[in-house]
Amino acid sequence: MDIVLAPVESGATLITLGPDLRPTTSSTVGWPDLGPAVEEYERQSPRWIWAETAALYPRLLRAGTTVGRCFDLRLCHVIVRNATATATSELARSATGPWDVPVVPLDDQGPTLLDDSEPIGAFSADLVLAEYRLVDEAVRQATDPGRLRMLLAAESAGALVAAEMKFRGLPWRTDVHDQQLTELLGPRPRQGGRPPTLEDLAVRIRELLEAPGLNPDSPVELLRALRANGIEATTTRKWELEKFSHPVIDPLLRYKKLSRLLAANGWVWMDSWVRDGRFHPDYVPGGVVTGRWATSGGGALQLPKQIRRAVMADPGCKLVVADAAQLEPRVLAAMSRDERMAEASRGLDLYQGLVDAGIVDNRAHAKVAMLGALYGATSGEAGQLMPRLMRAYPKATQWVEDAARSGERGEVVSTWLGRSSPRPPQSWQQVQRRASEVDAGQLDERLARRRARDWGRFTRNFVVQGTAAEWALCWMANLRHRLRTLARAGEMDPHLVFFLHDEVIVHTPGSLAPAVEAAIHQAADEAGRLLFGSFPVEFAVKTVTVDNYGEAK
């Protein structure tokens, strides 16, 4: 059963749809009664059709209401509008409109659900229903509607997971965080000042560079001081500074590392993002063109190892941390139907599988060769190892080679379920056209070839990284469902609290930790079957149950 849910001034309109997408019932529910009304409908396992999960679902969560399934129209619109499988649909050919930009969110940090003074979403029930019909018709006409439907369901499920993780938050001990910062940086300074450790390093850097007024946080000043001391660096990046032998390099690199920690996850970050013992990040599902997630605040996708001990389970609870091993190479083996590479995927370490198969002589070379295949390395050690990989796994390497060649021609490529890559920008097209003109010179031709290869590397990785993101969405969606069935009356329910591309964390009562670990593995197996059927690729997942995230790595 599909139910359209759209906000109005006094509450929300609920429209039940029949198989032909025509309304069968319609009612308006006030904000105070919306949560109970949704819970009543949830007994029938409906699918909620709404404009954007991030705009509306937080209101339900604050009322203590969760839903099992939804169809996030904005996320699905973006996928369908840009997919080659639906390129001839009315939706794909329509002019840019309000569905192509994020819906104005209903403030989930302001008034409660019972306060009807909150702003409402921009889309009425009629507009939501009209857009849903357009999307549905486009999918029906798609070249492979089954895969596309799976992608839209997974993307929508991911939106539910993102909203729930933000609402419930990642358990965070500010006292442990403060202790870690103090150990690394010294006591918290007054506003605007440097912590003692950073200040001592700054003094040392000035002395070694004979620059008393140097601000080491200024790249311009720092480069000037480095060059004055014979260090001809062109940037202040770590990989370049490490090339030089000078007494200042070690304290400078240490200063930069600690300075990044202070800026990204220091005391100000803690004050801003941790509330009531929880870190509440803003995840952005589909925030990257490949379908990977991004964040619009808090930096949840970049939690440095130095502070992970602060992610600590509540008393009586545990964190179950799960990491999908070498996800992208396994996805490549499954997409390309490369049986030999699938054999190497058996077990937790695919790279060691390449060594055991006699493709390369050690695990380090296996990793270099595989990453070279995924990212298009043609020189150095990766370039030397690529011929071995191509002979051993011709189907897998040909798959990414074909994607690269398509990109070099300016063509669009798609993931396994049908998310399509963007076309090259106008500047790329102009460079290619210039190289084909009668008076084009060697510089024009070299530039065109370089730009073509660059875009080919992008499309090469797009098909693998995007499909890996699809597997991860299916994994999380299935795991979310399994965790809901594990909940016990009177206990905190096990729930997802963190996601990073191929890693998840579940916060659970300690007594349920073994069941959660089993659910994680079962969900990974199911995600593989959903996407790739019976093809024998093993999606190995490592799980560990810990008290804090720092113990997991």
Coordinates of C-alpha atoms in Angstrom, one line a residue:
M1 CA 0.0 0.0 0.0
D2 CA 1.3 3.4 -1.0
I3 CA 0.4 6.5 1.1
V4 CA 1.2 10.1 0.0
L5 CA 2.1 12.2 3.0
A6 CA 2.4 16.0 2.4
P7 CA 2.4 18.8 5.0
V8 CA -0.3 21.5 5.1
E9 CA -0.7 24.5 7.3
S10 CA -2.5 22.6 10.1
G11 CA -0.8 19.3 9.8
A12 CA -0.5 16.7 6.9
T13 CA -2.6 15.3 4.2
L14 CA -2.6 11.5 3.9
I15 CA -3.8 10.0 0.6
T16 CA -4.0 6.2 0.1
L17 CA -3.3 5.1 -3.4
G18 CA -4.7 2.1 -5.3
P19 CA -2.8 -0.1 -7.8
D20 CA -3.5 2.5 -10.6
L21 CA -2.0 5.3 -8.4
R22 CA -5.5 6.8 -8.0
P23 CA -6.5 8.0 -4.5
T24 CA -8.8 5.7 -2.6
T25 CA -8.9 7.6 0.7
S26 CA -7.8 11.1 1.7
S27 CA -7.7 12.8 5.1
T28 CA -6.0 15.6 6.9
V29 CA -4.4 15.0 10.3
G30 CA -3.3 17.8 12.7
W31 CA 0.3 17.8 13.8
P32 CA -0.5 16.5 17.3
D33 CA -2.2 13.4 15.8
L34 CA 0.1 12.7 12.9
G35 CA 2.4 10.4 14.9
P36 CA -0.4 8.1 16.1
A37 CA -2.0 8.1 12.7
V38 CA 1.2 7.1 11.0
E39 CA 1.8 4.4 13.6
E40 CA -1.7 3.0 12.9
Y41 CA -1.0 2.8 9.2
E42 CA 2.4 1.2 9.9
R43 CA 0.5 -2.0 11.0
Q44 CA -0.2 -2.5 7.3
S45 CA 3.5 -2.1 6.2
P46 CA 2.8 0.8 3.8
R47 CA 5.3 2.7 1.7
W48 CA 5.2 6.4 2.4
I49 CA 5.4 8.7 -0.6
W50 CA 6.8 12.1 0.4
A51 CA 8.8 15.0 -1.0
E52 CA 12.0 14.5 1.0
T53 CA 12.8 12.4 4.0
A54 CA 15.1 15.0 5.5
A55 CA 12.3 17.6 5.4
L56 CA 9.6 15.6 7.1
Y57 CA 10.7 12.4 8.8
P58 CA 12.5 14.2 11.7
R59 CA 9.0 15.5 12.9
L60 CA 7.8 11.9 13.1
L61 CA 11.0 10.8 14.9
R62 CA 10.5 13.5 17.5
A63 CA 7.0 12.2 18.1
G64 CA 8.5 8.7 18.7
T65 CA 7.3 7.4 15.4
T66 CA 9.4 5.4 12.9
V67 CA 8.4 4.1 9.5
G68 CA 9.4 0.9 7.7
R69 CA 9.6 2.1 4.1
C70 CA 9.4 5.3 2.1
F71 CA 9.8 6.7 -1.4
D72 CA 12.0 9.9 -1.2
L73 CA 10.8 11.8 -4.3
R74 CA 13.6 14.3 -4.5
L75 CA 16.3 11.7 -4.3
C76 CA 14.5 9.4 -6.8
H77 CA 13.8 12.4 -9.1
V78 CA 17.5 13.1 -9.4
I79 CA 18.4 9.5 -10.2
V80 CA 15.6 9.0 -12.8
R81 CA 16.1 12.4 -14.4
N82 CA 19.7 11.7 -15.1
A83 CA 19.7 7.9 -15.9
T84 CA 20.4 6.8 -19.4
A85 CA 17.8 4.0 -18.8
T86 CA 15.0 6.7 -18.6
A87 CA 16.5 9.3 -21.0
T88 CA 13.4 9.2 -23.3
S89 CA 10.9 9.7 -20.4
E90 CA 8.7 12.8 -19.9
L91 CA 10.5 13.4 -16.6
A92 CA 14.0 13.3 -18.2
R93 CA 12.9 15.7 -21.0
S94 CA 11.1 18.2 -18.8
A95 CA 12.5 21.6 -17.9
T96 CA 14.4 22.1 -14.7
G97 CA 12.0 22.7 -11.8
P98 CA 11.6 22.7 -8.0
W99 CA 12.2 19.0 -7.7
D100 CA 15.8 19.6 -9.0
V101 CA 16.7 21.5 -5.8
P102 CA 16.5 20.3 -2.1
V103 CA 13.1 20.8 -0.4
V104 CA 13.1 23.5 2.3
P105 CA 13.5 21.4 5.4
L106 CA 11.1 21.5 8.3
D107 CA 13.4 22.6 11.2
D108 CA 14.2 19.5 13.2
Q109 CA 16.1 21.5 15.8
G110 CA 13.4 24.0 16.6
P111 CA 9.9 23.5 18.0
T112 CA 8.5 20.1 18.6
L113 CA 6.0 18.2 16.5
L114 CA 3.2 19.6 18.5
D115 CA 4.0 23.2 17.6
D116 CA 2.2 24.1 14.4
S117 CA 4.2 27.3 13.9
E118 CA 7.0 25.5 12.1
P119 CA 7.5 26.2 8.3
I120 CA 6.0 23.6 6.0
G121 CA 7.4 21.9 3.0
A122 CA 7.0 23.5 -0.4
F123 CA 5.0 20.6 -2.1
S124 CA 1.3 20.0 -1.7
A125 CA -0.2 16.5 -1.9
D126 CA -1.3 17.1 -5.5
L127 CA 2.3 18.0 -6.5
V128 CA 3.7 15.0 -4.7
L129 CA 1.3 12.7 -6.3
A130 CA 1.9 14.2 -9.8
E131 CA 5.7 13.8 -9.4
Y132 CA 5.3 10.3 -8.2
R133 CA 3.3 9.4 -11.2
L134 CA 6.0 10.9 -13.5
V135 CA 8.7 8.9 -11.7
D136 CA 6.7 5.7 -11.8
E137 CA 6.0 6.1 -15.5
A138 CA 9.6 6.8 -16.3
V139 CA 10.7 3.6 -14.4
R140 CA 8.1 1.5 -16.2
Q141 CA 9.5 2.6 -19.5
A142 CA 13.1 2.1 -18.4
T143 CA 15.4 -0.4 -20.2
D144 CA 15.8 -2.4 -17.0
P145 CA 13.0 -1.3 -14.6
G146 CA 13.7 -4.0 -12.0
R147 CA 17.2 -2.7 -11.3
L148 CA 16.1 0.9 -11.2
R149 CA 13.3 0.2 -8.8
M150 CA 15.8 -1.6 -6.5
L151 CA 18.1 1.5 -6.6
L152 CA 15.2 3.9 -5.8
A153 CA 14.1 1.7 -2.9
A154 CA 17.7 1.5 -1.6
E155 CA 18.2 5.2 -1.9
S156 CA 15.0 5.9 -0.1
A157 CA 15.9 3.4 2.7
G158 CA 19.2 5.2 3.0
A159 CA 17.4 8.5 3.6
L160 CA 15.5 6.9 6.5
V161 CA 18.7 5.6 8.0
A162 CA 20.4 9.0 7.7
A163 CA 17.6 10.8 9.4
E164 CA 17.4 8.2 12.2
M165 CA 21.2 8.3 12.8
K166 CA 21.1 12.1 13.0
F167 CA 18.1 12.0 15.4
R168 CA 19.5 9.4 17.7
G169 CA 23.1 10.4 17.4
L170 CA 26.4 8.6 17.9
P171 CA 27.1 8.1 21.6
W172 CA 29.9 10.5 22.6
R173 CA 31.8 11.1 25.8
T174 CA 32.8 14.7 26.0
D175 CA 35.0 14.1 29.0
V176 CA 37.0 11.5 27.1
H177 CA 37.2 13.8 24.1
D178 CA 38.5 16.6 26.2
Q179 CA 41.1 14.3 27.8
Q180 CA 42.3 13.2 24.4
L181 CA 42.6 16.7 23.1
T182 CA 44.4 17.8 26.3
E183 CA 46.9 14.9 26.0
L184 CA 47.6 15.8 22.4
L185 CA 47.4 19.6 22.5
G186 CA 47.6 20.7 26.1
P187 CA 44.9 22.4 28.1
R188 CA 42.1 24.2 26.3
P189 CA 43.2 27.7 25.5
R190 CA 41.2 30.9 25.8
Q191 CA 39.2 31.9 22.8
G192 CA 41.4 32.7 19.8
G193 CA 44.6 31.3 21.4
R194 CA 46.7 28.3 20.5
P195 CA 46.9 25.3 22.8
P196 CA 50.3 25.0 24.5
T197 CA 51.6 22.1 22.3
L198 CA 50.8 24.0 19.1
E199 CA 52.2 27.2 20.5
D200 CA 55.5 25.5 21.4
L201 CA 55.7 24.0 17.9
A202 CA 55.0 27.4 16.4
V203 CA 57.9 28.9 18.4
R204 CA 60.2 26.1 17.3
I205 CA 59.2 26.5 13.6
R206 CA 59.9 30.3 13.8
E207 CA 63.3 29.6 15.4
L208 CA 64.3 27.0 12.8
L209 CA 63.2 29.2 9.9
E210 CA 64.6 32.4 11.5
A211 CA 61.2 34.1 11.0
P212 CA 60.1 35.6 14.4
G213 CA 56.8 36.9 13.1
L214 CA 55.8 33.8 11.1
N215 CA 52.2 32.6 11.3
P216 CA 52.6 28.9 10.5
D217 CA 48.8 28.7 9.6
S218 CA 49.4 31.0 6.6
P219 CA 50.5 29.0 3.5
V220 CA 51.8 32.2 1.9
E221 CA 53.9 33.2 4.8
L222 CA 55.1 29.7 5.4
L223 CA 56.2 29.1 1.8
R224 CA 58.1 32.4 1.8
A225 CA 59.9 31.4 5.0
L226 CA 60.7 27.9 3.6
R227 CA 62.1 29.3 0.4
A228 CA 64.2 31.8 2.4
N229 CA 65.8 28.8 4.0
G230 CA 66.5 26.9 0.8
I231 CA 63.4 24.7 0.9
E232 CA 62.0 25.2 -2.6
A233 CA 58.5 23.8 -1.9
T234 CA 55.6 24.8 -4.2
T235 CA 52.9 23.8 -1.6
T236 CA 52.7 23.1 2.1
R237 CA 51.2 19.7 1.6
K238 CA 52.6 16.8 3.6
W239 CA 53.7 14.7 0.5
E240 CA 55.8 17.6 -0.8
L241 CA 57.3 18.7 2.5
E242 CA 58.5 15.1 3.2
K243 CA 60.8 15.4 0.1
F244 CA 63.0 17.9 1.9
S245 CA 65.7 17.2 4.5
H246 CA 65.7 20.1 7.0
P247 CA 65.3 20.3 10.8
V248 CA 62.0 22.2 10.5
I249 CA 60.2 19.5 8.5
D250 CA 59.4 17.2 11.5
P251 CA 58.0 19.9 13.8
L252 CA 56.1 21.5 10.9
L253 CA 54.4 18.3 9.9
R254 CA 53.5 17.6 13.5
Y255 CA 52.1 21.2 13.8
K256 CA 50.0 20.7 10.7
K257 CA 48.6 17.4 11.9
L258 CA 47.6 18.7 15.3
S259 CA 46.3 21.9 13.8
R260 CA 43.9 20.0 11.5
L261 CA 42.7 18.0 14.5
L262 CA 42.0 21.2 16.5
A263 CA 40.2 22.8 13.5
A264 CA 38.1 19.7 12.5
N265 CA 37.4 18.0 15.8
G266 CA 38.6 20.3 18.6
W267 CA 36.8 21.9 21.5
V268 CA 34.8 24.2 19.3
W269 CA 33.6 21.3 17.2
M270 CA 32.6 19.4 20.4
D271 CA 30.6 22.3 21.7
S272 CA 28.8 22.7 18.4
W273 CA 28.0 19.1 17.5
V274 CA 27.7 17.1 20.7
R275 CA 24.5 17.5 22.7
D276 CA 23.4 15.4 25.6
G277 CA 26.1 12.8 25.0
R278 CA 25.4 12.4 21.3
F279 CA 27.0 13.5 18.1
H280 CA 24.3 14.5 15.6
P281 CA 25.9 14.8 12.1
D282 CA 24.1 15.9 9.0
Y283 CA 24.4 13.1 6.5
V284 CA 23.6 13.8 2.8
P285 CA 22.5 10.6 1.0
G286 CA 23.5 10.7 -2.6
G287 CA 25.6 13.8 -1.9
V288 CA 28.4 12.6 -4.3
V289 CA 27.6 11.9 -8.0
T290 CA 28.6 8.2 -7.6
G291 CA 25.8 7.8 -4.9
R292 CA 28.2 7.9 -2.0
W293 CA 27.1 9.9 1.0
A294 CA 28.4 13.3 2.1
T295 CA 27.9 15.5 5.1
S296 CA 26.7 19.0 5.4
G297 CA 28.1 19.5 8.8
G298 CA 30.0 17.8 11.6
G299 CA 32.4 15.8 9.4
A300 CA 31.0 12.4 10.3
L301 CA 32.8 10.8 7.4
Q302 CA 36.2 11.9 8.7
L303 CA 36.5 11.0 12.4
P304 CA 40.2 10.8 13.1
K305 CA 41.7 7.9 15.0
Q306 CA 43.0 10.3 17.8
I307 CA 39.4 10.9 19.1
R308 CA 37.6 7.6 18.4
R309 CA 37.8 6.5 22.0
A310 CA 35.3 9.2 22.8
V311 CA 32.7 7.2 20.8
M312 CA 31.7 5.1 23.8
A313 CA 28.7 2.8 24.3
D314 CA 26.2 3.6 27.1
P315 CA 26.4 1.5 30.3
G316 CA 25.2 -2.0 29.6
C317 CA 25.6 -1.5 25.9
K318 CA 28.1 -2.3 23.2
L319 CA 29.2 -1.0 19.9
V320 CA 29.3 -3.5 17.1
V321 CA 31.7 -2.2 14.4
A322 CA 31.5 -3.8 10.9
D323 CA 33.8 -3.2 8.0
A324 CA 33.2 -4.7 4.5
A325 CA 36.6 -5.9 3.3
Q326 CA 37.9 -4.7 -0.1
L327 CA 34.3 -3.9 -1.1
E328 CA 35.1 -2.3 -4.5
P329 CA 37.2 -5.1 -5.9
R330 CA 34.6 -7.6 -4.9
V331 CA 31.9 -5.5 -6.6
L332 CA 34.0 -5.4 -9.8
A333 CA 34.3 -9.1 -9.8
A334 CA 30.5 -9.5 -9.5
M335 CA 29.7 -6.9 -12.1
S336 CA 32.1 -8.3 -14.7
R337 CA 31.2 -11.9 -13.8
D338 CA 34.9 -12.7 -13.5
E339 CA 34.9 -16.2 -12.0
R340 CA 38.6 -16.3 -11.3
M341 CA 38.5 -13.0 -9.5
A342 CA 35.4 -14.3 -7.6
E343 CA 37.6 -17.2 -6.4
A344 CA 40.1 -14.7 -4.9
S345 CA 37.2 -13.0 -3.0
R346 CA 36.7 -16.1 -0.8
G347 CA 37.7 -15.2 2.7
L348 CA 38.3 -11.9 4.5
D349 CA 41.3 -10.8 2.5
L350 CA 40.9 -10.5 -1.3
Y351 CA 44.4 -9.1 -1.7
Q352 CA 45.9 -12.2 -0.1
G353 CA 43.6 -14.2 -2.5
L354 CA 45.5 -12.6 -5.4
V355 CA 48.8 -13.7 -3.9
D356 CA 47.5 -17.2 -3.2
A357 CA 46.4 -17.4 -6.9
G358 CA 50.0 -16.6 -8.0
I359 CA 49.1 -13.3 -9.6
V360 CA 51.5 -11.2 -7.6
D361 CA 54.2 -12.1 -5.1
N362 CA 52.9 -10.2 -2.0
R363 CA 49.9 -8.5 -0.5
A364 CA 51.3 -5.0 -1.0
H365 CA 51.7 -5.6 -4.7
A366 CA 48.2 -7.0 -4.9
K367 CA 46.7 -3.9 -3.4
V368 CA 48.7 -1.6 -5.6
A369 CA 47.7 -3.5 -8.7
M370 CA 44.0 -3.6 -7.8
L371 CA 43.9 0.1 -6.9
G372 CA 45.7 0.8 -10.2
A373 CA 42.9 -1.0 -12.1
L374 CA 40.2 0.8 -10.2
Y375 CA 41.7 4.3 -10.6
G376 CA 43.5 4.0 -13.9
A377 CA 47.2 4.0 -12.9
T378 CA 49.4 3.7 -15.9
S379 CA 52.8 4.5 -14.5
G380 CA 55.0 3.5 -11.6
E381 CA 54.6 0.2 -9.7
A382 CA 50.9 0.0 -10.5
G383 CA 51.5 0.4 -14.2
Q384 CA 54.1 -2.4 -14.1
L385 CA 51.7 -4.7 -12.3
M386 CA 48.6 -4.1 -14.4
P387 CA 49.5 -6.5 -17.2
R388 CA 49.6 -9.4 -14.7
L389 CA 46.1 -8.4 -13.5
M390 CA 44.8 -8.1 -17.0
R391 CA 46.0 -11.6 -17.9
A392 CA 44.7 -13.1 -14.7
Y393 CA 41.3 -11.3 -14.7
P394 CA 40.4 -10.3 -18.2
K395 CA 36.7 -9.8 -17.6
A396 CA 37.2 -7.6 -14.6
T397 CA 39.9 -5.4 -16.1
Q398 CA 38.0 -5.2 -19.4
W399 CA 34.9 -3.9 -17.5
V400 CA 36.8 -0.9 -16.1
E401 CA 38.7 -0.4 -19.3
D402 CA 35.5 -0.2 -21.3
A403 CA 34.1 2.4 -18.8
A404 CA 37.3 4.4 -19.2
R405 CA 37.1 4.4 -22.9
S406 CA 33.5 5.5 -22.8
G407 CA 34.5 8.4 -20.6
E408 CA 37.3 9.4 -22.9
R409 CA 34.8 9.7 -25.7
G410 CA 32.6 11.9 -23.5
E411 CA 29.9 9.2 -23.1
V412 CA 27.8 8.5 -20.0
V413 CA 28.4 5.3 -17.9
S414 CA 26.0 3.7 -15.4
T415 CA 26.3 1.7 -12.2
W416 CA 24.9 -1.8 -11.9
L417 CA 21.5 -0.6 -10.8
G418 CA 21.3 2.3 -13.2
R419 CA 22.7 5.5 -11.6
S420 CA 24.3 7.4 -14.5
S421 CA 27.4 9.6 -14.5
P422 CA 27.3 13.3 -15.4
R423 CA 28.4 14.4 -18.8
P424 CA 31.7 16.1 -19.1
P425 CA 31.5 19.9 -18.5
Q426 CA 31.4 22.4 -21.4
S427 CA 35.1 23.3 -20.8
W428 CA 35.9 19.6 -21.6
Q429 CA 33.8 19.7 -24.7
Q430 CA 35.5 22.9 -25.9
V431 CA 39.0 21.4 -25.4
Q432 CA 38.0 18.3 -27.5
R433 CA 36.5 20.4 -30.3
R434 CA 39.5 22.7 -30.4
A435 CA 41.8 19.7 -30.9
S436 CA 39.8 18.5 -33.9
E437 CA 39.9 21.9 -35.7
V438 CA 42.1 22.4 -38.8
D439 CA 44.5 24.8 -37.2
A440 CA 44.9 22.8 -33.9
G441 CA 48.5 22.5 -32.8
Q442 CA 50.3 19.8 -30.8
L443 CA 49.6 21.6 -27.5
D444 CA 45.8 21.5 -28.3
E445 CA 46.0 17.8 -29.1
R446 CA 48.0 16.9 -25.9
L447 CA 45.6 18.9 -23.8
A448 CA 42.6 17.1 -25.3
R449 CA 44.2 13.7 -24.8
R450 CA 45.1 14.5 -21.1
R451 CA 41.6 15.8 -20.4
A452 CA 40.0 12.8 -22.1
R453 CA 42.2 10.4 -20.0
D454 CA 41.3 12.3 -16.8
W455 CA 37.5 11.9 -17.6
G456 CA 38.1 8.3 -18.4
R457 CA 39.7 7.7 -15.0
F458 CA 36.5 9.3 -13.5
T459 CA 34.1 7.0 -15.4
R460 CA 36.3 4.0 -14.7
N461 CA 36.0 4.5 -11.0
F462 CA 32.3 5.7 -11.2
V463 CA 30.9 2.3 -12.2
V464 CA 32.7 0.6 -9.4
Q465 CA 32.4 3.1 -6.6
G466 CA 28.8 3.8 -7.5
T467 CA 27.9 0.1 -7.5
A468 CA 29.7 -0.3 -4.2
A469 CA 27.6 2.5 -2.8
E470 CA 24.5 0.6 -4.0
W471 CA 25.6 -2.6 -2.2
A472 CA 26.2 -0.6 0.9
L473 CA 22.7 0.9 0.7
C474 CA 21.1 -2.5 0.4
W475 CA 23.3 -3.8 3.2
M476 CA 22.1 -1.0 5.6
A477 CA 18.5 -1.3 4.5
N478 CA 18.5 -5.0 5.2
L479 CA 20.4 -4.6 8.4
R480 CA 18.0 -1.8 9.6
H481 CA 15.1 -4.2 9.0
R482 CA 16.8 -7.1 10.9
L483 CA 17.7 -4.8 13.8
R484 CA 14.0 -3.8 14.2
T485 CA 13.1 -7.4 14.6
L486 CA 15.7 -7.9 17.4
A487 CA 14.2 -5.2 19.7
R488 CA 13.0 -6.3 23.1
A489 CA 10.4 -4.7 25.2
G490 CA 11.9 -2.7 28.0
E491 CA 15.3 -2.5 26.4
M492 CA 17.0 0.0 24.1
D493 CA 16.6 -1.3 20.6
P494 CA 19.8 -2.0 18.6
H495 CA 20.2 0.7 16.0
L496 CA 22.6 2.1 13.4
V497 CA 24.6 5.1 14.6
F498 CA 27.4 5.5 12.1
F499 CA 28.1 4.9 8.4
L500 CA 31.2 5.4 6.4
H501 CA 31.1 4.0 2.8
D502 CA 31.8 0.4 3.7
E503 CA 31.7 0.6 7.5
V504 CA 28.8 0.7 10.0
I505 CA 28.4 0.9 13.8
V506 CA 25.4 -0.4 15.7
H507 CA 24.7 0.6 19.3
T508 CA 23.1 -2.3 21.1
P509 CA 22.3 -3.7 24.5
G510 CA 25.3 -6.0 25.3
S511 CA 23.1 -9.1 25.5
L512 CA 22.1 -8.6 21.9
A513 CA 25.6 -8.1 20.5
P514 CA 26.1 -11.6 19.2
A515 CA 22.7 -11.4 17.4
V516 CA 23.6 -8.1 15.9
E517 CA 26.9 -9.5 14.6
A518 CA 25.0 -12.3 13.0
A519 CA 22.5 -9.8 11.5
I520 CA 25.3 -7.8 10.0
H521 CA 26.7 -10.8 8.2
Q522 CA 23.3 -12.0 7.0
A523 CA 22.5 -8.5 5.7
A524 CA 25.8 -8.5 3.8
D525 CA 25.0 -11.8 2.2
E526 CA 21.5 -10.7 1.3
A527 CA 22.8 -7.4 -0.3
G528 CA 25.1 -9.5 -2.5
R529 CA 22.2 -11.8 -3.6
L530 CA 19.9 -8.8 -4.3
L531 CA 22.4 -7.2 -6.6
F532 CA 24.2 -10.1 -8.2
G533 CA 22.0 -13.1 -7.8
S534 CA 23.8 -16.4 -7.3
F535 CA 27.2 -15.3 -8.8
P536 CA 29.7 -16.6 -6.2
V537 CA 31.3 -13.4 -4.9
E538 CA 31.8 -13.4 -1.2
F539 CA 31.2 -10.0 0.4
A540 CA 33.3 -10.6 3.5
V541 CA 32.5 -8.4 6.6
K542 CA 34.7 -8.1 9.7
T543 CA 32.8 -7.5 12.9
V544 CA 34.0 -6.6 16.4
T545 CA 32.1 -5.8 19.5
V546 CA 33.7 -3.1 21.6
D547 CA 33.1 -0.6 24.4
N548 CA 34.5 2.3 22.3
Y549 CA 35.3 2.9 18.6
G550 CA 39.0 3.3 19.3
E551 CA 39.2 -0.4 20.3
A552 CA 37.9 -1.5 16.8
K553 CA 40.9 -0.5 14.8

